[in-house]
Short mmCIF file of N, CA and C in Angstrom, two decimals:
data_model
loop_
_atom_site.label_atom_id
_atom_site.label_comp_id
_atom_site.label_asym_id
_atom_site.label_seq_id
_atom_site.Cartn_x
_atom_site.Cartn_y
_atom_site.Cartn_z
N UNK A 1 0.60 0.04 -14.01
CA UNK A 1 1.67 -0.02 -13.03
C UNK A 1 2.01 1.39 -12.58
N UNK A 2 2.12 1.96 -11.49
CA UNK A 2 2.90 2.68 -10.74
C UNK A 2 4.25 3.05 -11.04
N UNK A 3 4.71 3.67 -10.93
CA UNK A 3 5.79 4.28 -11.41
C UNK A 3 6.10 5.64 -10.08
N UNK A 4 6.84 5.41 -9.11
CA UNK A 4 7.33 6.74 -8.44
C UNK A 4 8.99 6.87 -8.72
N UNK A 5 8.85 8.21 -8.78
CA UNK A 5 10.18 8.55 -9.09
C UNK A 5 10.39 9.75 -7.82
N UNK A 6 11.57 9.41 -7.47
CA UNK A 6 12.03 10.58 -5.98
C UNK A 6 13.42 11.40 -6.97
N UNK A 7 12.93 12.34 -6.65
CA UNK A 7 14.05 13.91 -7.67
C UNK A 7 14.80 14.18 -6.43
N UNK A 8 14.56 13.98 -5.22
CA UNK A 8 15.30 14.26 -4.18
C UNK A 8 15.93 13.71 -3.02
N UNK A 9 16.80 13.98 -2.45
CA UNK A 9 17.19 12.80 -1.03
C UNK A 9 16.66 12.88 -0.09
N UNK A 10 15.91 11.50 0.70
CA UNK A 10 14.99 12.10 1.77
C UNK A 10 16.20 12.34 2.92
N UNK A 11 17.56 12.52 2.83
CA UNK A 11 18.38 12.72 3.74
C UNK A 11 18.01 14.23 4.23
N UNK A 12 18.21 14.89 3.24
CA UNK A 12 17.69 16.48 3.29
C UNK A 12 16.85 16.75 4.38
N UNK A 13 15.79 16.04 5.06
CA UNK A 13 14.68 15.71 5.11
C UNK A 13 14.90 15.52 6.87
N UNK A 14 15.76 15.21 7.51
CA UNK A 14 16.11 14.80 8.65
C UNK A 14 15.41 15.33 10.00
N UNK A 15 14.90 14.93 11.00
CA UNK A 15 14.18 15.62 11.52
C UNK A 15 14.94 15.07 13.16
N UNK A 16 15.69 16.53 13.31
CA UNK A 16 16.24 16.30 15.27
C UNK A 16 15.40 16.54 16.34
N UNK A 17 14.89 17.45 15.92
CA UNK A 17 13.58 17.96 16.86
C UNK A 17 12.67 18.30 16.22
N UNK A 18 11.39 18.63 17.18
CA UNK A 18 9.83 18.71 16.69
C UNK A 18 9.91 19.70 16.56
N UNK A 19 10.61 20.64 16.68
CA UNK A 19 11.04 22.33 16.11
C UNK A 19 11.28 22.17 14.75
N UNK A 20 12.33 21.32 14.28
CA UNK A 20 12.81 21.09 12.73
C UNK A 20 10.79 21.32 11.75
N UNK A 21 10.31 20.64 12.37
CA UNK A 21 8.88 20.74 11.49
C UNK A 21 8.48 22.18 10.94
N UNK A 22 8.90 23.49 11.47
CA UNK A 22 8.49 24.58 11.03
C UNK A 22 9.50 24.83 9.79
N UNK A 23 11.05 24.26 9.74
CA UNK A 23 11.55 24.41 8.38
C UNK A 23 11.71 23.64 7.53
N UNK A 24 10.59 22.82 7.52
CA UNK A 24 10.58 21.65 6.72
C UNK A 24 9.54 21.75 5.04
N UNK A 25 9.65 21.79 4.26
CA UNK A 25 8.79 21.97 3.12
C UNK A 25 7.36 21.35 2.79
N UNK A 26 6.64 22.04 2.33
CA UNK A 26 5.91 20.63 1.48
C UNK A 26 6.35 19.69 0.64
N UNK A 27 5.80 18.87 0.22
CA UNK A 27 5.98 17.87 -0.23
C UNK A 27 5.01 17.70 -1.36
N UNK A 28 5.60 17.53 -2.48
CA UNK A 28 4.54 17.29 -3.44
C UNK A 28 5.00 16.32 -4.20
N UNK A 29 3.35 15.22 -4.24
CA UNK A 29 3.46 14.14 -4.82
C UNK A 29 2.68 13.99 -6.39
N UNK A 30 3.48 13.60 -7.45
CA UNK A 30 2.49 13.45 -8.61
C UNK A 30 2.39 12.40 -9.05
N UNK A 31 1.13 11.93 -9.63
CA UNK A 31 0.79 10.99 -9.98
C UNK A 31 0.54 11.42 -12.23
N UNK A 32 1.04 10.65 -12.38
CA UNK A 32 0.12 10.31 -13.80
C UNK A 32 -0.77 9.67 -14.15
N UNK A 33 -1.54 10.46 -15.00
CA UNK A 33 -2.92 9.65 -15.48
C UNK A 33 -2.38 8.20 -16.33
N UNK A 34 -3.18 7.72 -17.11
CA UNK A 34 -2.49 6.36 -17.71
C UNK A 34 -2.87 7.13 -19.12
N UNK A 35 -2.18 7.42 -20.49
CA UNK A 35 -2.27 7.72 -21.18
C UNK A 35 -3.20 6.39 -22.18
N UNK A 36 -3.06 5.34 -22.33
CA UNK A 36 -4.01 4.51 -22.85
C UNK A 36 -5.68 4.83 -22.67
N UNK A 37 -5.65 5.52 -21.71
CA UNK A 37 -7.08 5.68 -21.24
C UNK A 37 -7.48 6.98 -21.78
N UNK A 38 -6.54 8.05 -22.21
CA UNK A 38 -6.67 8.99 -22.43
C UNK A 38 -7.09 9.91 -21.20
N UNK A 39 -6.13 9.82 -20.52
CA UNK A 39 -5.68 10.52 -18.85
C UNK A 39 -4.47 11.01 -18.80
N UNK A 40 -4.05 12.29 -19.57
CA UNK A 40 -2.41 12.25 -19.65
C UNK A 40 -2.72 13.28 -18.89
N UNK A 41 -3.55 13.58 -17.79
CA UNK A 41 -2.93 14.93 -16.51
C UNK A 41 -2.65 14.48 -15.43
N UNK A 42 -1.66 15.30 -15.00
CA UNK A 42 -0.98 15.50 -13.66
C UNK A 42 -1.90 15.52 -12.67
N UNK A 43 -1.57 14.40 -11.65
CA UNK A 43 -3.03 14.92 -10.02
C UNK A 43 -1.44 15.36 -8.96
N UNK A 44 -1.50 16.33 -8.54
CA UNK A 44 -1.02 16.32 -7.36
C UNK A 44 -1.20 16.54 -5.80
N UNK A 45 -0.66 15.61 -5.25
CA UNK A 45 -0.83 15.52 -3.78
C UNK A 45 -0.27 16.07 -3.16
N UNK A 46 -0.37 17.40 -2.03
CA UNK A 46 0.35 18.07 -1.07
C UNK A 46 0.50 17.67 0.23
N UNK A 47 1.56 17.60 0.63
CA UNK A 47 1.72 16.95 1.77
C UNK A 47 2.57 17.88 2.79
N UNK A 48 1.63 18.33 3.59
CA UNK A 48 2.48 19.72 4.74
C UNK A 48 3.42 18.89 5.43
N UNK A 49 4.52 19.73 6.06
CA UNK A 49 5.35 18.99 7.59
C UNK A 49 4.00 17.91 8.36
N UNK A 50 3.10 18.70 8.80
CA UNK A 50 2.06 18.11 9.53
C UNK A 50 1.77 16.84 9.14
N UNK A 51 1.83 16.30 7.81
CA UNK A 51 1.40 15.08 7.58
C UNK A 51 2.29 13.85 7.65
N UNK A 52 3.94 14.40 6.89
CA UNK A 52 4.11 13.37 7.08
C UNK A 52 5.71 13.43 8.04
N UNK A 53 5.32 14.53 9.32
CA UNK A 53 6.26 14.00 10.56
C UNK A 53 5.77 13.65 11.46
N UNK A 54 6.15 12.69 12.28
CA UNK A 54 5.13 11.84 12.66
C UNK A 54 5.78 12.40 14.32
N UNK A 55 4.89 12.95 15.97
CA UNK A 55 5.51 13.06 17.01
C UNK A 55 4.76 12.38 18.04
N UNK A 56 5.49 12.08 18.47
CA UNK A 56 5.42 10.92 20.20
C UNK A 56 5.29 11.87 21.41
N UNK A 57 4.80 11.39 22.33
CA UNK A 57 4.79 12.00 23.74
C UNK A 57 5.68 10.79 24.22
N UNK A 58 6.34 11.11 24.90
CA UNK A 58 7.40 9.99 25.66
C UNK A 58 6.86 10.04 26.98
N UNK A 59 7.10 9.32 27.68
CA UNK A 59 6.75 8.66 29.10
C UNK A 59 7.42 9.60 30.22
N UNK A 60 8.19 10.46 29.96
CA UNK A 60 8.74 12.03 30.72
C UNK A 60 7.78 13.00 30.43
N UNK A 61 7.07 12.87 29.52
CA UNK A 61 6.37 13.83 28.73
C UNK A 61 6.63 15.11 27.61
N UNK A 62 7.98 14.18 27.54
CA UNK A 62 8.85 14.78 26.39
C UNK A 62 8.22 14.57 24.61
N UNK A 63 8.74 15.47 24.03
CA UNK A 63 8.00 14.97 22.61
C UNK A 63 9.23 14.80 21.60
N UNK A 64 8.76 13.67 20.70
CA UNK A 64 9.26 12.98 19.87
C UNK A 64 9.15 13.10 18.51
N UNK A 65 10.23 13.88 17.71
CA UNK A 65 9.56 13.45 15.98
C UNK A 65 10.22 12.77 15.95
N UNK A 66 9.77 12.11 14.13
CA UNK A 66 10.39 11.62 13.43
C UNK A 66 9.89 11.39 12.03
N UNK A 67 10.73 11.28 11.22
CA UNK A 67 9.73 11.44 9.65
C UNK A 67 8.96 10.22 9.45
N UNK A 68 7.78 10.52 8.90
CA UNK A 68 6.62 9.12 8.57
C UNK A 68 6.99 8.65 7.24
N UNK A 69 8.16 8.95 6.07
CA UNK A 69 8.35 8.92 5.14
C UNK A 69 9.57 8.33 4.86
N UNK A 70 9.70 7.12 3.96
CA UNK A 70 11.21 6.12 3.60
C UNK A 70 11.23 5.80 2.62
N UNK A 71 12.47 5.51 1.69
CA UNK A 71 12.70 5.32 0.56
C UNK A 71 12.39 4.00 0.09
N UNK A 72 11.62 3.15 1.31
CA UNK A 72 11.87 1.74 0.70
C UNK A 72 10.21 1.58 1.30
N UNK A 73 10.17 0.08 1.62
CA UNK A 73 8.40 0.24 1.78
C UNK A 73 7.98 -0.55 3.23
N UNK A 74 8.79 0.18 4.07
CA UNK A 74 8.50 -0.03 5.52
C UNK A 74 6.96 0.58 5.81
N UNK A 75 6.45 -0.49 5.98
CA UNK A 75 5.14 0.18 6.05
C UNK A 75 4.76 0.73 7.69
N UNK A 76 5.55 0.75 8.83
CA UNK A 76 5.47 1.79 9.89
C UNK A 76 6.12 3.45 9.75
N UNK A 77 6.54 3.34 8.46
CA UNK A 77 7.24 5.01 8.17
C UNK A 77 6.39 5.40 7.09
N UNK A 78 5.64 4.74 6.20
CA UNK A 78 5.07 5.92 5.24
C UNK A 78 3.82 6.13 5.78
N UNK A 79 3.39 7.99 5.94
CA UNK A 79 2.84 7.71 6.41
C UNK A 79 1.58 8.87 4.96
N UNK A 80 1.73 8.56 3.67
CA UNK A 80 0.92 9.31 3.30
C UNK A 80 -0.45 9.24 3.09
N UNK A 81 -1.02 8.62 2.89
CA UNK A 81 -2.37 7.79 2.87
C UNK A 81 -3.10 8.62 4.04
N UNK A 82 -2.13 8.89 5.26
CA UNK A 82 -3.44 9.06 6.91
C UNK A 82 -3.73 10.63 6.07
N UNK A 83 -3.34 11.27 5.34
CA UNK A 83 -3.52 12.82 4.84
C UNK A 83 -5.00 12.68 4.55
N UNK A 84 -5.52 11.47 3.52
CA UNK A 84 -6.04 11.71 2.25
C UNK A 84 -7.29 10.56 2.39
N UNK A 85 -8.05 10.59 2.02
CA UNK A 85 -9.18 9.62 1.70
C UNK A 85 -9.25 9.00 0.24
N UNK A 86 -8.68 7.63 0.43
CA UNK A 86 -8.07 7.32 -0.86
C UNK A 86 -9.24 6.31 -1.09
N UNK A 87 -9.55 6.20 -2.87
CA UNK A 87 -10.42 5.35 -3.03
C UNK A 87 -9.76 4.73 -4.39
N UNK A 88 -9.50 2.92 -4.26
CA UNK A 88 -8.98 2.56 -5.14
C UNK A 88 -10.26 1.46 -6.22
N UNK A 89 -10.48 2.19 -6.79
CA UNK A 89 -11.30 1.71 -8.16
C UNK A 89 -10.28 0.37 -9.13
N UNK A 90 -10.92 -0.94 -8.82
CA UNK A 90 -9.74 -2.12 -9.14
C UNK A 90 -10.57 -1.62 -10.48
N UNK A 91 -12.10 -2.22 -10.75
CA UNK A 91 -12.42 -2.28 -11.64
C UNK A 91 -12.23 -0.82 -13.35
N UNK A 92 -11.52 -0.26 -12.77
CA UNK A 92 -11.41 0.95 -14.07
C UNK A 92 -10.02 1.39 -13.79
N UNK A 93 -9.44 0.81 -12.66
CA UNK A 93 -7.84 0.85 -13.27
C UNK A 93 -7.61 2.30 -12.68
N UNK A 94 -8.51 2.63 -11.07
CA UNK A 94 -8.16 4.49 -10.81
C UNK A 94 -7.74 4.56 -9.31
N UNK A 95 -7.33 5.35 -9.22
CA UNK A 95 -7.24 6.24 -7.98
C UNK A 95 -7.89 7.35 -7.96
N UNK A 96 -8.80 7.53 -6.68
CA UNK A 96 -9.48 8.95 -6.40
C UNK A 96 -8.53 9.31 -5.15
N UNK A 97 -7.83 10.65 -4.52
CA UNK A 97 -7.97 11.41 -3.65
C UNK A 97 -8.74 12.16 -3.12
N UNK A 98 -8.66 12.98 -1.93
CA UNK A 98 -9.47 13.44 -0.96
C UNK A 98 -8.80 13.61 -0.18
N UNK A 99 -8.87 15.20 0.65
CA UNK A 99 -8.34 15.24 1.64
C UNK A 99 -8.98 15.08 3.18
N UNK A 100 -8.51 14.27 3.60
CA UNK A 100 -9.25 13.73 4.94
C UNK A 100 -9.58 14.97 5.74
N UNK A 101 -10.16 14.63 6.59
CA UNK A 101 -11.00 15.48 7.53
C UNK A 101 -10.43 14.93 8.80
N UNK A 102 -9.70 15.21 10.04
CA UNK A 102 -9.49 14.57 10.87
C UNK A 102 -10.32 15.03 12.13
#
C-alpha cells in the first residue's frame, strides 16, 4: 500500500500569475521502498515549477496558470506522472521512474 504524507499546505503554493512560476519551489516527492522486500531506500522525485503548473493560452491570447497539483484525487489537477516515465511492475509489487523526454 501507498502511503503519501504532505508536510506542507498546498495553499502556500497559490499561483495568480504565470510570473508566480519563477518563485515557486521544487517539489520533492518520496517514495519508500517496502521494507519486507528488503527495499528500505528512499527514491525521490523532483518536480520543477515547470512540471507541475499547468498554463493556458486563452482565446485573447492571454496566458493562464494554474497549479496541476491537489490535495485530494481530482484527476484533471494532478499533474505528476506527465514529468516521468512511470513503469508499474503488478507482478513484483514495484514502481520504476524515469524522467520523460518531451
Amino acid at each position: 500500500m501507498i502511503q503519501a504524507v504532505m508536510e506542507n499546505d498546498l495553499s502556500d503554493l497559490a499561483v495568480s500569475s504565470c510570473d508566480d512560476k519563477k518563485r515557486l519551489p521544487d517539489l520533492i516527492l518520496q517514495f519508500l521502498g517496502n521494507p519486507q522486500q528488503g527495499a528500505d531506500s528512499v527514491v525521490e522525485v523532483r518536480l520543477s515549477p515547470d512540471d507541475y503548473v499547468l498554463e493556458f493560452v486563452e482565446d485573447d491570447g492571454s496566458h493562464e496558470c494554474m497549479l496541476g497539483i491537489a490535495a485530494d484525487d481530482a484527476e484533471d489537477e494532478n499533474v505528476f506522472l506527465r514529468g516521468y516515465y512511470t513503469v508499474f511492475d503488478r507482478d513484483n509489487l514495484q514502481i520504476g521512474f524515469a524522467r520523460a523526454k518531451h
